[in-house]
């Protein structure tokens, strides 16, 4: 294992937990998660120990200290407010408390499991949220011209070009690969 990523939200269903249908809960998944095989796995919509930026940074520091590995976070943002609060907490506590990387997902989603109201109205698209996050980092002085952005993005390759323009270290493309391999979850799960 090279790193840990705390999943705060994803584009398909920001603010809503996950449901893995029982038909996909194999013996291996059941053993790893400690749940009964073949039964729906319901994931909560939040980490109970994280309700504000300081608590998030506490968890990041704890996981990093225990594992000795880089720790990042995956999130969807709906405005500049949370990124500004997070950066303010990092500046107050010191950059050592910062996540090692941020994976930014767009509100567009892609799993097909999102309730339509969430897919249509919650979370900014990558084309809106990536420049917004980069602006917040620049304003805080944490993304200067000589720094490497520890910022990734999940989503479509077209916004990936935007990520390159914003000097992301990497862009990760998720849904398109699973479409090409025939493993895209929309084939199995639909919001209709």
Coordinates of C-alpha atoms in Angstrom, one line a residue:
X1 CA 0.0 0.0 0.0
X2 CA 1.4 3.4 -1.1
X3 CA -1.0 5.9 0.4
X4 CA -4.4 6.3 2.0
X5 CA -7.3 8.4 0.7
X6 CA -10.1 9.5 2.9
X7 CA -13.2 9.6 0.8
X8 CA -15.3 12.5 1.9
X9 CA -17.7 12.5 -1.0
X10 CA -17.9 11.6 -4.7
X11 CA -19.5 13.3 -7.6
X12 CA -22.2 10.7 -8.1
X13 CA -23.7 11.2 -4.7
X14 CA -22.2 14.0 -2.6
X15 CA -23.8 14.0 0.9
X16 CA -25.3 10.6 0.4
X17 CA -23.9 7.3 1.6
X18 CA -23.1 4.3 -0.6
X19 CA -25.1 1.2 -1.3
X20 CA -23.3 -1.9 -2.7
X21 CA -26.0 -4.3 -3.8
X22 CA -25.9 -7.7 -2.2
X23 CA -25.3 -9.3 -5.6
X24 CA -21.9 -7.7 -5.6
X25 CA -21.0 -8.6 -2.0
X26 CA -18.8 -11.5 -2.7
X27 CA -17.1 -13.7 0.0
X28 CA -13.9 -11.7 -0.4
X29 CA -15.7 -8.3 0.0
X30 CA -17.8 -9.7 2.9
X31 CA -14.6 -10.8 4.7
X32 CA -12.8 -7.5 4.1
X33 CA -15.8 -5.4 5.3
X34 CA -16.9 -7.8 8.0
X35 CA -20.4 -8.0 6.6
X36 CA -22.6 -10.9 5.6
X37 CA -22.0 -12.2 2.0
X38 CA -24.8 -11.5 -0.4
X39 CA -26.5 -8.7 1.7
X40 CA -26.6 -5.1 0.7
X41 CA -23.7 -3.1 2.2
X42 CA -24.8 0.3 3.4
X43 CA -22.1 2.9 3.9
X44 CA -22.7 6.1 5.9
X45 CA -22.7 9.4 4.2
X46 CA -20.0 10.8 6.4
X47 CA -17.1 9.9 8.7
X48 CA -18.6 10.3 12.2
X49 CA -15.3 11.7 13.6
X50 CA -15.1 14.4 11.0
X51 CA -17.5 17.3 11.1
X52 CA -15.2 20.3 10.4
X53 CA -11.8 21.0 8.8
X54 CA -9.9 20.7 12.1
X55 CA -11.3 17.2 12.8
X56 CA -10.4 16.2 9.2
X57 CA -6.8 17.4 9.7
X58 CA -6.7 15.5 13.0
X59 CA -7.7 12.2 11.2
X60 CA -5.2 12.9 8.4
X61 CA -2.4 13.4 10.9
X62 CA -3.4 10.3 12.9
X63 CA -3.5 8.0 9.9
X64 CA -0.2 9.4 8.6
X65 CA 1.4 8.9 12.1
X66 CA 0.1 5.3 12.4
X67 CA 0.9 4.2 8.9
X68 CA 3.9 6.3 7.9
X69 CA 2.2 6.7 4.5
X70 CA 0.9 9.7 2.6
X71 CA -2.7 10.5 3.4
X72 CA -5.0 12.5 1.1
X73 CA -8.7 13.2 0.6
X74 CA -11.3 12.8 -2.1
X75 CA -14.1 15.3 -2.2
X76 CA -16.6 17.2 -4.3
X77 CA -17.0 20.9 -3.6
X78 CA -20.1 23.0 -3.9
X79 CA -18.6 26.5 -3.4
X80 CA -15.3 28.2 -2.3
X81 CA -16.4 28.1 1.4
X82 CA -15.2 24.7 2.5
X83 CA -11.8 24.9 0.6
X84 CA -11.3 28.4 2.2
X85 CA -12.1 26.9 5.7
X86 CA -9.8 24.0 5.1
X87 CA -6.9 26.2 4.0
X88 CA -7.4 28.5 6.9
X89 CA -7.2 25.6 9.3
X90 CA -4.0 24.3 7.6
X91 CA -2.4 27.7 7.8
X92 CA -3.4 28.1 11.5
X93 CA -2.1 24.6 12.4
X94 CA 0.9 24.5 10.0
X95 CA 1.4 22.9 6.7
X96 CA 2.5 19.6 8.3
X97 CA -1.2 19.0 9.0
X98 CA -2.2 19.4 5.3
X99 CA -3.3 16.4 3.3
X100 CA -0.6 15.0 1.1
X101 CA -2.9 15.2 -1.9
X102 CA -6.4 16.2 -2.8
X103 CA -8.5 14.2 -5.3
X104 CA -11.2 16.5 -6.6
X105 CA -14.3 14.9 -8.1
X106 CA -16.9 16.8 -10.2
X107 CA -20.5 17.0 -9.4
X108 CA -21.3 15.3 -12.7
X109 CA -21.0 11.9 -11.1
X110 CA -20.7 8.8 -13.3
X111 CA -21.7 5.8 -11.4
X112 CA -25.4 5.9 -12.4
X113 CA -26.3 5.3 -8.7
X114 CA -26.9 8.9 -7.9
X115 CA -30.4 10.1 -7.1
X116 CA -31.3 12.4 -10.0
X117 CA -31.7 15.5 -7.7
X118 CA -28.2 15.0 -6.4
X119 CA -26.7 14.4 -9.9
X120 CA -28.4 17.6 -11.2
X121 CA -28.0 20.0 -8.3
X122 CA -25.3 19.2 -5.8
X123 CA -21.6 19.7 -6.3
X124 CA -19.8 21.8 -8.9
X125 CA -18.6 20.4 -12.1
X126 CA -14.8 19.9 -12.5
X127 CA -14.7 22.8 -15.0
X128 CA -16.0 25.0 -12.2
X129 CA -14.5 23.4 -9.1
X130 CA -10.9 22.8 -10.2
X131 CA -10.1 26.4 -11.0
X132 CA -11.9 27.5 -7.8
X133 CA -9.8 25.2 -5.7
X134 CA -6.6 26.2 -7.4
X135 CA -7.5 29.9 -6.8
X136 CA -8.1 29.2 -3.1
X137 CA -4.6 27.5 -2.9
X138 CA -2.9 30.4 -4.8
X139 CA -4.6 33.0 -2.6
X140 CA -3.3 31.2 0.5
X141 CA 0.2 31.0 -1.0
X142 CA 0.3 27.2 -0.9
X143 CA 0.4 26.7 -4.7
X144 CA 3.1 29.1 -5.8
X145 CA 4.8 28.9 -9.2
X146 CA 7.6 26.7 -7.8
X147 CA 5.4 24.3 -6.0
X148 CA 4.0 21.0 -7.2
X149 CA 0.2 20.8 -6.8
X150 CA -0.7 17.8 -4.8
X151 CA -4.0 17.8 -6.5
X152 CA -5.6 15.1 -8.6
X153 CA -9.0 14.9 -10.2
X154 CA -11.4 12.0 -10.9
X155 CA -13.6 12.3 -13.8
X156 CA -13.7 12.9 -17.5
X157 CA -10.6 13.3 -19.7
X158 CA -11.8 16.7 -21.1
X159 CA -11.6 18.3 -17.6
X160 CA -8.3 16.4 -17.3
X161 CA -6.9 18.9 -19.8
X162 CA -8.0 21.6 -17.5
X163 CA -6.2 19.8 -14.7
X164 CA -3.0 19.9 -16.7
X165 CA -3.5 23.6 -17.3
X166 CA -3.9 24.1 -13.6
X167 CA -0.5 22.3 -13.1
X168 CA -2.0 19.2 -11.3
X169 CA 0.6 16.6 -10.7
X170 CA -1.8 13.9 -12.1
X171 CA -5.2 13.6 -13.4
X172 CA -7.1 10.3 -12.9
X173 CA -9.8 9.4 -15.3
X174 CA -12.3 6.9 -13.9
X175 CA -15.6 6.4 -15.7
X176 CA -14.3 6.3 -19.3
X177 CA -11.9 3.5 -18.5
X178 CA -14.7 1.3 -17.1
X179 CA -16.9 2.2 -20.1
X180 CA -14.2 1.0 -22.5
X181 CA -13.8 -2.2 -20.5
X182 CA -17.5 -2.9 -20.3
X183 CA -17.4 -2.6 -16.5
X184 CA -19.1 0.7 -16.1
X185 CA -21.6 0.6 -13.2
X186 CA -24.3 2.4 -15.1
X187 CA -24.9 -0.9 -16.8
X188 CA -25.7 -2.5 -13.5
X189 CA -27.2 0.4 -11.5
X190 CA -29.5 3.1 -12.8
X191 CA -31.1 6.2 -11.2
X192 CA -34.4 5.5 -13.1

